[in-house]
Tab-separated table of C-alpha atoms in Angstrom:
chain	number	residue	atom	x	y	z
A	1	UNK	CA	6.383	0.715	-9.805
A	2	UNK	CA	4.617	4.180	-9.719
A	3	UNK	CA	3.531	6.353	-12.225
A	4	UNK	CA	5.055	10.041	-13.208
A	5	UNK	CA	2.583	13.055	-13.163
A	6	UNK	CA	1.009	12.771	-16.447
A	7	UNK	CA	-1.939	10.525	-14.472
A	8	UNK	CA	-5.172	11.280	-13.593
A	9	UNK	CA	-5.087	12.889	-9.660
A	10	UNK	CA	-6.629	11.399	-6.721
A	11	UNK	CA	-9.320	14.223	-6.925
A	12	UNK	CA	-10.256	13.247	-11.066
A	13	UNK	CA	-10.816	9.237	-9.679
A	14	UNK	CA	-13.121	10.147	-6.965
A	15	UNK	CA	-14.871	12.293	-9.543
A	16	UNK	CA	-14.686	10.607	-12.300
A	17	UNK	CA	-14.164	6.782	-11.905
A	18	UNK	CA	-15.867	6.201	-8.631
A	19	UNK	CA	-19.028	8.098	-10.469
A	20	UNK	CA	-20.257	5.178	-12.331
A	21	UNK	CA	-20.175	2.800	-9.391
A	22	UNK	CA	-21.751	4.873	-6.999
A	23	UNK	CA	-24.389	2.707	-6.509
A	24	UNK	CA	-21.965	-0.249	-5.490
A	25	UNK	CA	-19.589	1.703	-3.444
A	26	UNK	CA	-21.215	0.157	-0.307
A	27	UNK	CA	-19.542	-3.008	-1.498
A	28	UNK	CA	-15.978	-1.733	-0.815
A	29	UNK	CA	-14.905	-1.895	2.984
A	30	UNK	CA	-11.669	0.377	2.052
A	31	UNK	CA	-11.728	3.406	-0.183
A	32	UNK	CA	-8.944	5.918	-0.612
A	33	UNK	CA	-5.514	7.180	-1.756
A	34	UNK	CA	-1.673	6.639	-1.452
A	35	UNK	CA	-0.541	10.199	0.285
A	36	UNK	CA	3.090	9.940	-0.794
A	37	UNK	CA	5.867	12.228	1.054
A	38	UNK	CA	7.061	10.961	4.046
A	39	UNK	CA	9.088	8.088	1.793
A	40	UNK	CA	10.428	10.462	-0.440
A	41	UNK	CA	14.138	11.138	-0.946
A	42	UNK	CA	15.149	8.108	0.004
A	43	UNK	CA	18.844	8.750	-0.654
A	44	UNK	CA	18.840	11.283	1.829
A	45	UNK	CA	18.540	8.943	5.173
A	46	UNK	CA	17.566	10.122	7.723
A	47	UNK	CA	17.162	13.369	5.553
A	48	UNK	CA	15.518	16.974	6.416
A	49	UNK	CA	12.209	17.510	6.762
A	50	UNK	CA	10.465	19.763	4.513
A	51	UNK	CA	13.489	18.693	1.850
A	52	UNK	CA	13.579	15.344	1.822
A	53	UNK	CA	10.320	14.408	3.135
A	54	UNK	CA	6.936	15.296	4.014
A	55	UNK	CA	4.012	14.223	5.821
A	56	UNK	CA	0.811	14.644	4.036
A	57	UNK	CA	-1.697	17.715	4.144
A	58	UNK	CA	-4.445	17.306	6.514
A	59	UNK	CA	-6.554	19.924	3.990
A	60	UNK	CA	-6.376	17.584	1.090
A	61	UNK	CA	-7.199	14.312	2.965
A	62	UNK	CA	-10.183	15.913	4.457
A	63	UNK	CA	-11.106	16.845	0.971
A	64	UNK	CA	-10.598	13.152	-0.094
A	65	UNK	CA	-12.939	12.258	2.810
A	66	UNK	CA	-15.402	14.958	1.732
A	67	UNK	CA	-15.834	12.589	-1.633
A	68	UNK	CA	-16.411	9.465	0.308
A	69	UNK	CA	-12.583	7.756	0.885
A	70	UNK	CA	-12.157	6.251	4.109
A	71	UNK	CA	-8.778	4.835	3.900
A	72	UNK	CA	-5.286	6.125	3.424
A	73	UNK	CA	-2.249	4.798	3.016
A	74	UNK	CA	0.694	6.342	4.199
A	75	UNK	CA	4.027	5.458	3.033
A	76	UNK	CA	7.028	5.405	5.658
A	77	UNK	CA	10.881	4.761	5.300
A	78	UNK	CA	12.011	1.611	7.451
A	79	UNK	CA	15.196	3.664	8.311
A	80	UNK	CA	13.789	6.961	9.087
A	81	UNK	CA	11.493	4.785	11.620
A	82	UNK	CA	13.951	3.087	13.244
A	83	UNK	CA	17.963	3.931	11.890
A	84	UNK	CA	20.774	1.717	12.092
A	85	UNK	CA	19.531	-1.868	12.636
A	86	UNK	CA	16.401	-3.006	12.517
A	87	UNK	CA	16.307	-3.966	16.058
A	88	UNK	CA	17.398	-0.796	17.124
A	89	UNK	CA	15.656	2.428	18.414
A	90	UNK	CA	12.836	4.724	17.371
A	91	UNK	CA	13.488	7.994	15.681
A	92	UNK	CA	11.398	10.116	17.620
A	93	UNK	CA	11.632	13.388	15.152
A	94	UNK	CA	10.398	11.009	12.216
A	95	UNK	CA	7.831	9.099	14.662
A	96	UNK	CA	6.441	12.315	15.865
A	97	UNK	CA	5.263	13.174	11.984
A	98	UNK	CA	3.682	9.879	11.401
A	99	UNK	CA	2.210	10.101	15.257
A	100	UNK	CA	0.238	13.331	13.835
A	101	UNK	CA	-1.113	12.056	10.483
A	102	UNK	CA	-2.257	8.818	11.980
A	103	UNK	CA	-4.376	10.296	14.669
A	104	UNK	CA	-5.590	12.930	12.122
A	105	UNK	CA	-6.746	10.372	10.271
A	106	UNK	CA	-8.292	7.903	12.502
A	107	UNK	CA	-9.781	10.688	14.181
A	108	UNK	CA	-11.727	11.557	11.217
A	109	UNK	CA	-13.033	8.074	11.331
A	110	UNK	CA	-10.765	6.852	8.431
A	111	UNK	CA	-8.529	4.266	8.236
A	112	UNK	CA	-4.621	5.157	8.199
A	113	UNK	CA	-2.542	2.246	6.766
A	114	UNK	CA	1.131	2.416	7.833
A	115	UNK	CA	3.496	1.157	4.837
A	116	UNK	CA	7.116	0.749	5.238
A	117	UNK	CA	7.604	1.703	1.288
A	118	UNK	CA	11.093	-0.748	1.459
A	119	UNK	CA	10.575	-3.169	-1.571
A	120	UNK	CA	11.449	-6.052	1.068
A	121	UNK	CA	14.839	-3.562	1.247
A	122	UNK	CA	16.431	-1.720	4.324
A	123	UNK	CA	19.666	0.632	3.450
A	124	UNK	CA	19.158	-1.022	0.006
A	125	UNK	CA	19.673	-4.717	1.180
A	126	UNK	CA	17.811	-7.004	0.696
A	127	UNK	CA	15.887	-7.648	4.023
A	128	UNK	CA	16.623	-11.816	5.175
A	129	UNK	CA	16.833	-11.182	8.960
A	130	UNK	CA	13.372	-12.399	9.461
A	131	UNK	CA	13.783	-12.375	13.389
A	132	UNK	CA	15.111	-8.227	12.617
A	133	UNK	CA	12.118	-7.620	10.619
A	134	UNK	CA	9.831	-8.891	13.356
A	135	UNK	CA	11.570	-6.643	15.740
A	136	UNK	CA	10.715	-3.727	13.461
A	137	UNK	CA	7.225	-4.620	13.548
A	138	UNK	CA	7.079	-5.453	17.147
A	139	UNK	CA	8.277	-1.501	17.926
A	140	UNK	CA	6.078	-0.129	15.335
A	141	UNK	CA	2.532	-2.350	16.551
A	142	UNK	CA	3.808	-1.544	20.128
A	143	UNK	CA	3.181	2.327	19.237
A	144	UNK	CA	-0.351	1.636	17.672
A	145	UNK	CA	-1.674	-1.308	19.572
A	146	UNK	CA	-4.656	0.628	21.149
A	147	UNK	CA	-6.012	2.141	18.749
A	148	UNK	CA	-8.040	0.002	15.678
A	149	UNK	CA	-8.246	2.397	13.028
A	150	UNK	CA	-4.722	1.507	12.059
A	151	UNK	CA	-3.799	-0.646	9.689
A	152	UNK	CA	-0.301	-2.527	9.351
A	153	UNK	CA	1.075	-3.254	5.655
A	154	UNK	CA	3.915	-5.464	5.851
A	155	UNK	CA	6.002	-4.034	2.894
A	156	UNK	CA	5.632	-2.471	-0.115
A	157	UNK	CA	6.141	-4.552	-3.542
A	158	UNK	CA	9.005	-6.845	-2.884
A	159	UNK	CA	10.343	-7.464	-5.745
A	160	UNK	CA	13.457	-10.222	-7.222
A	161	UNK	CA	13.372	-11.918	-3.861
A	162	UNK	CA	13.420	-15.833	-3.033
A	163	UNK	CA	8.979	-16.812	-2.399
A	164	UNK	CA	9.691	-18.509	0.829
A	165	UNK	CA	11.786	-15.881	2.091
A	166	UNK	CA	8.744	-13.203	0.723
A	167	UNK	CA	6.396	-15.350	3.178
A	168	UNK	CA	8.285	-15.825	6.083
A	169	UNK	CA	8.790	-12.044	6.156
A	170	UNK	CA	5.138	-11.199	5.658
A	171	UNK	CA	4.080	-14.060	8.764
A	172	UNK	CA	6.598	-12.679	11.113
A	173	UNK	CA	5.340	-9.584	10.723
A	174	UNK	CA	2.078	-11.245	11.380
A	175	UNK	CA	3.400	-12.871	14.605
A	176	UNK	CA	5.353	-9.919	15.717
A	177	UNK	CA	2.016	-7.320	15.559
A	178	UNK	CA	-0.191	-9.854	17.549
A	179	UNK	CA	2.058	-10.139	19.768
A	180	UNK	CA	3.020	-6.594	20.998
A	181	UNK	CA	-0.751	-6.428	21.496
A	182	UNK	CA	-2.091	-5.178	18.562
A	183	UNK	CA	-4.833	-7.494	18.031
A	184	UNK	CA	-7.654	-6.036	16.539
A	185	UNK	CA	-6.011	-4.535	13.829
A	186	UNK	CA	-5.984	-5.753	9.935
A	187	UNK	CA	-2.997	-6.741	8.710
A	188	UNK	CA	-2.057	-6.285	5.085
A	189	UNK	CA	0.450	-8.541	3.556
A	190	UNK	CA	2.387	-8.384	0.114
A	191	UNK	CA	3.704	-10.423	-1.938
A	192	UNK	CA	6.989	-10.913	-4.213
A	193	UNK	CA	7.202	-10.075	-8.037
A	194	UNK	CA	6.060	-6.026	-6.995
A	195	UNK	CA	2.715	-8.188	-5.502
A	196	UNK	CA	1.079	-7.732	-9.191
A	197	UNK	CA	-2.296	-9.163	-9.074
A	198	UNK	CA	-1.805	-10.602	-12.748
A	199	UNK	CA	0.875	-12.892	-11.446
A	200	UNK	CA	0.276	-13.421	-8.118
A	201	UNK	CA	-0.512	-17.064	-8.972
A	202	UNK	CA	1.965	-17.500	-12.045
A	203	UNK	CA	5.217	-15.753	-10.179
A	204	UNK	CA	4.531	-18.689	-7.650
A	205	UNK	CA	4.368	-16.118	-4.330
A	206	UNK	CA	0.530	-17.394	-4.208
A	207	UNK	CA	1.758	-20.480	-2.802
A	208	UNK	CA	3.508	-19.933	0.490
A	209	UNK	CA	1.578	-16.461	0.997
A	210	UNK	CA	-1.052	-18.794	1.252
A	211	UNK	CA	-0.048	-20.265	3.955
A	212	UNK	CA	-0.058	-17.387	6.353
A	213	UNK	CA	-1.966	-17.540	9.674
A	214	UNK	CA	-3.122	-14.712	11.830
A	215	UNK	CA	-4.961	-15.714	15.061
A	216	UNK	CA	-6.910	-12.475	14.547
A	217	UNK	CA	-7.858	-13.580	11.601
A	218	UNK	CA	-8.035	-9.879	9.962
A	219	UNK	CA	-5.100	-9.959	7.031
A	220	UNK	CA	-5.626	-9.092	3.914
A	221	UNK	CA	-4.006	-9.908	0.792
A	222	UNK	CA	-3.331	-6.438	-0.687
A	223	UNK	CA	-2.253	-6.754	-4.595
A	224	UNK	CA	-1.336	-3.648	-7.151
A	225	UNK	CA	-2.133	-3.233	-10.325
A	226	UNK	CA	-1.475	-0.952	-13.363
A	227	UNK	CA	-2.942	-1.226	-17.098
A	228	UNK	CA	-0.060	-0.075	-18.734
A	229	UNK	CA	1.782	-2.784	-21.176
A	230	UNK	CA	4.481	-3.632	-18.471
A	231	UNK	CA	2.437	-3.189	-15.379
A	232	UNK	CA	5.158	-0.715	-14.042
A	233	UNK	CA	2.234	2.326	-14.372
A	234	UNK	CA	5.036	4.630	-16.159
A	235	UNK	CA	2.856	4.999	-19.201
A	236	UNK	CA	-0.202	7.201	-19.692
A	237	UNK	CA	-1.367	4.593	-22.466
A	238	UNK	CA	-3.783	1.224	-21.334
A	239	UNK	CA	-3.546	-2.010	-23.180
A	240	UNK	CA	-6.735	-1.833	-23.717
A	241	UNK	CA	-10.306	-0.919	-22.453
A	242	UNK	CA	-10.819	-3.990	-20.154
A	243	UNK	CA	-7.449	-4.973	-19.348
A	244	UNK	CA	-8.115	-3.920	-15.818
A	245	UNK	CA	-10.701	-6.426	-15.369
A	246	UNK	CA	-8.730	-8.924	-17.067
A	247	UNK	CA	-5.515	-8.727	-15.119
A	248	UNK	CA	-7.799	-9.176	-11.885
A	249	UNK	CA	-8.861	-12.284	-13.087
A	250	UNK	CA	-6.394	-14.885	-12.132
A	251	UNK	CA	-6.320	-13.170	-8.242
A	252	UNK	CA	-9.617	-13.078	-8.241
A	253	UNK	CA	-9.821	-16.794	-8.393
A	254	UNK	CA	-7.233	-17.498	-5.964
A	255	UNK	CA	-9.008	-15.156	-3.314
A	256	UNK	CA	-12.346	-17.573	-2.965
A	257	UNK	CA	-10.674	-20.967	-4.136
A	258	UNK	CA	-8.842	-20.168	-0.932
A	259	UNK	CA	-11.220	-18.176	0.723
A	260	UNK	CA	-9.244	-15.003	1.199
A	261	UNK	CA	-9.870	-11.032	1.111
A	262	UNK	CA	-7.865	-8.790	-0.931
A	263	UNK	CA	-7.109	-4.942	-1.574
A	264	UNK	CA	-5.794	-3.187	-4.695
A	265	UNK	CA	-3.693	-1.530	-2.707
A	266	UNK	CA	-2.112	0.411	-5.688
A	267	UNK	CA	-3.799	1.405	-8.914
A	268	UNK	CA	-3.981	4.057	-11.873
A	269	UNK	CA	-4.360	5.136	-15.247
A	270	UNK	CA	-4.030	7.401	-17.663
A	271	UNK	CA	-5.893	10.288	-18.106
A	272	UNK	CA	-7.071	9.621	-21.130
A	273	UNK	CA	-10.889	7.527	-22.192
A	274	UNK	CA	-9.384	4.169	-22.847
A	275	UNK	CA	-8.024	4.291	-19.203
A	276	UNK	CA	-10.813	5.666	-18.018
A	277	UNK	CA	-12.784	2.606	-19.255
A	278	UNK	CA	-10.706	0.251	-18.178
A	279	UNK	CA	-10.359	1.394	-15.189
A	280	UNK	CA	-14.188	1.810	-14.576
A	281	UNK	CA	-14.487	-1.724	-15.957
A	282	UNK	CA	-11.778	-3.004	-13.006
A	283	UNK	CA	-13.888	-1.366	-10.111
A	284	UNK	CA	-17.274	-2.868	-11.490
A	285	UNK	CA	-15.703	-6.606	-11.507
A	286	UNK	CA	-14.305	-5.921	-8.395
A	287	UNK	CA	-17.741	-5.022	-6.811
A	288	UNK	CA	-19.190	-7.882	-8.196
A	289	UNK	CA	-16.948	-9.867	-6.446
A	290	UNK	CA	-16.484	-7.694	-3.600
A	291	UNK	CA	-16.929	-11.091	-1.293
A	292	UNK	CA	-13.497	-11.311	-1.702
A	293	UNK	CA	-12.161	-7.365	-2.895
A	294	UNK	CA	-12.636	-5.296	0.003
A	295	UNK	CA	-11.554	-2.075	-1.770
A	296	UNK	CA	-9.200	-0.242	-3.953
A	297	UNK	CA	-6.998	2.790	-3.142
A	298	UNK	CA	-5.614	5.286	-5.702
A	299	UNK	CA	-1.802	5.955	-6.551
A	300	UNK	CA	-1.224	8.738	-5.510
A	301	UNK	CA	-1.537	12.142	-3.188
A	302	UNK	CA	1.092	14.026	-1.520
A	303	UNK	CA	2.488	17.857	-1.345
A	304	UNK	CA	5.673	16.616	-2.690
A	305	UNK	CA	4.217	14.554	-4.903
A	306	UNK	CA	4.796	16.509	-7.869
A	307	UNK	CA	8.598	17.509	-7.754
A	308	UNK	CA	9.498	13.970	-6.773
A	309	UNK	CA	7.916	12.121	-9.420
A	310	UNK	CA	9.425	13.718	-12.051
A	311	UNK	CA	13.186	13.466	-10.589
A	312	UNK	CA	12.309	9.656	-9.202
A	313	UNK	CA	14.229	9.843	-6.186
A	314	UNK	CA	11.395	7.796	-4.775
A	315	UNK	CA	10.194	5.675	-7.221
């Protein structure tokens, strides 16, 4: 569910759409950007750096930075981590990369947000080795433990999976990153149905992601959400000029009736004035009810971003 290059950049949001709010910005705890690359080509396993792949460009996420972003979330491949079996060993080439950005990151003070970009998939399956999965995420918090300015997303958008299945993933994950130590970390979790914040509660994944625990007590619920007609964000046009606030609606409520803390962890429109709008309209509700949205990030950044979006061998 990602958009193709006919969007608005990273660079024309923090300009543009985080203008009108500056005044509430202070309200957000997490502010930034996708920077897509190292999950690209994702046919190509363990594929060739610089072909396949990419890790993002230290230049552009200081520029990011420059404009007030603080957060960034970094999109992995399971198997490129880890190859084989999800219990197996660490890639050391691919760790290496993401062993760079994330201390270029958190040593700028920002927030790097590791996100295995697997729809709830590894080598295209469906993912219901929940004990595997928690060995994944044992080795990957094991690597990261000491340092807090990490943050651990479970997995991106699962999608057409069984709700029960969706949660037990997302709280071994929880289990397996307290565990290896990494205990002062947040933890963001997603949902099933591509975790859309306009049917979190209807798709019925609401009800055992609710259930979670963390002992830490630092997940949150990280939701995405496009304006296009679908939701899919493969459409310059928005439904309208406040569907953004509208679609946030229903989450919104779920987040203090239960008294949880979310992220839009994925969002963008069109670069066109209707968009613009609605997207402006989305932030503002959000800061007025930032005692439950902690922050937004923007889809997307990336060197590669460009040449891959148009052929989709990501997305």
């Amino acid at each position: 569910m990602k958009f193709v290059e006919i969007f608005a950049t990273a660079a024309t949001v923090a300009s543009v759409v985080a203008a009108p709010t500056t005044k509430r910005a202070s309200k957000f705890q997490f502010v930034g950007v996708n920077e897509s690359g190292a999950e690209f080509g994702n046919t190509a396993l363990p594929g060739q750096f610089g072909k396949d792949y990419t890790w993002p460009d230290q230049n552009a996420i200081n520029t990011m930075i420059s404009k007030g972003m603080n957060s960034f979330r970094v999109p992995i491949m399971m198997e490129r981590f880890i190859p084989s079996k999800m219990t197996g060993t660490v890639n050391e080439t691919y760790a290496s990369g993401l062993d760079t950005i994330v201390k270029f990151i958190t040593g700028k003070g920002a927030y790097a947000i590791i996100d295995p970009h697997n729809f709830g998939r590894y080598y295209s399956n469906i993912i219901t080795d929940v004990d595997g999965f928690g060995a994944w995420w044992s080795t990957m918090a094991k690597r990261y433990a000491s340092n807090d300015k990490v943050i651990f997303d479970t997995n991106n958008e699962f999608h057409d999976e069984d709700n029960t299945l969706v949660a037990n993933l997302n709280q071994k994950a929880i289990d397996a990153i307290r565990a290896a130590g990494a205990t002062s970390q947040y933890i963001f979790v997603e949902g099933n149905s591509w975790t859309g914040a306009w049917h979190w509660t209807s798709s019925g994944t609401a009800d055992g992601m609710g259930k979670l625990t963390d002992p830490s007590n630092k997940v949150v619920y990280e939701m995405h959400q496009y304006l296009d007609s679908d939701g899919s964000g493969t459409s310059t046009a928005c439904v309208s000029s406040t569907i953004g606030k509208e679609r946030l609606q229903a989450a919104t409520a779920w987040l203090k009736a239960n008294g949880k803390k979310g992220i839009l962890g994925e969002t963008a429109g069109g670069s066109n004035s209707q968009c613009i709008t609605a997207l402006q309209g989305m932030l503002g509700y959000m800061a007025e009810n930032s005692d439950v949205w902690t922050g937004w990030l923007w889809w997307g950044a990336g060197p590669l971003r460009f040449a891959y979006s148009e052929l989709h061998l990501s997305d």
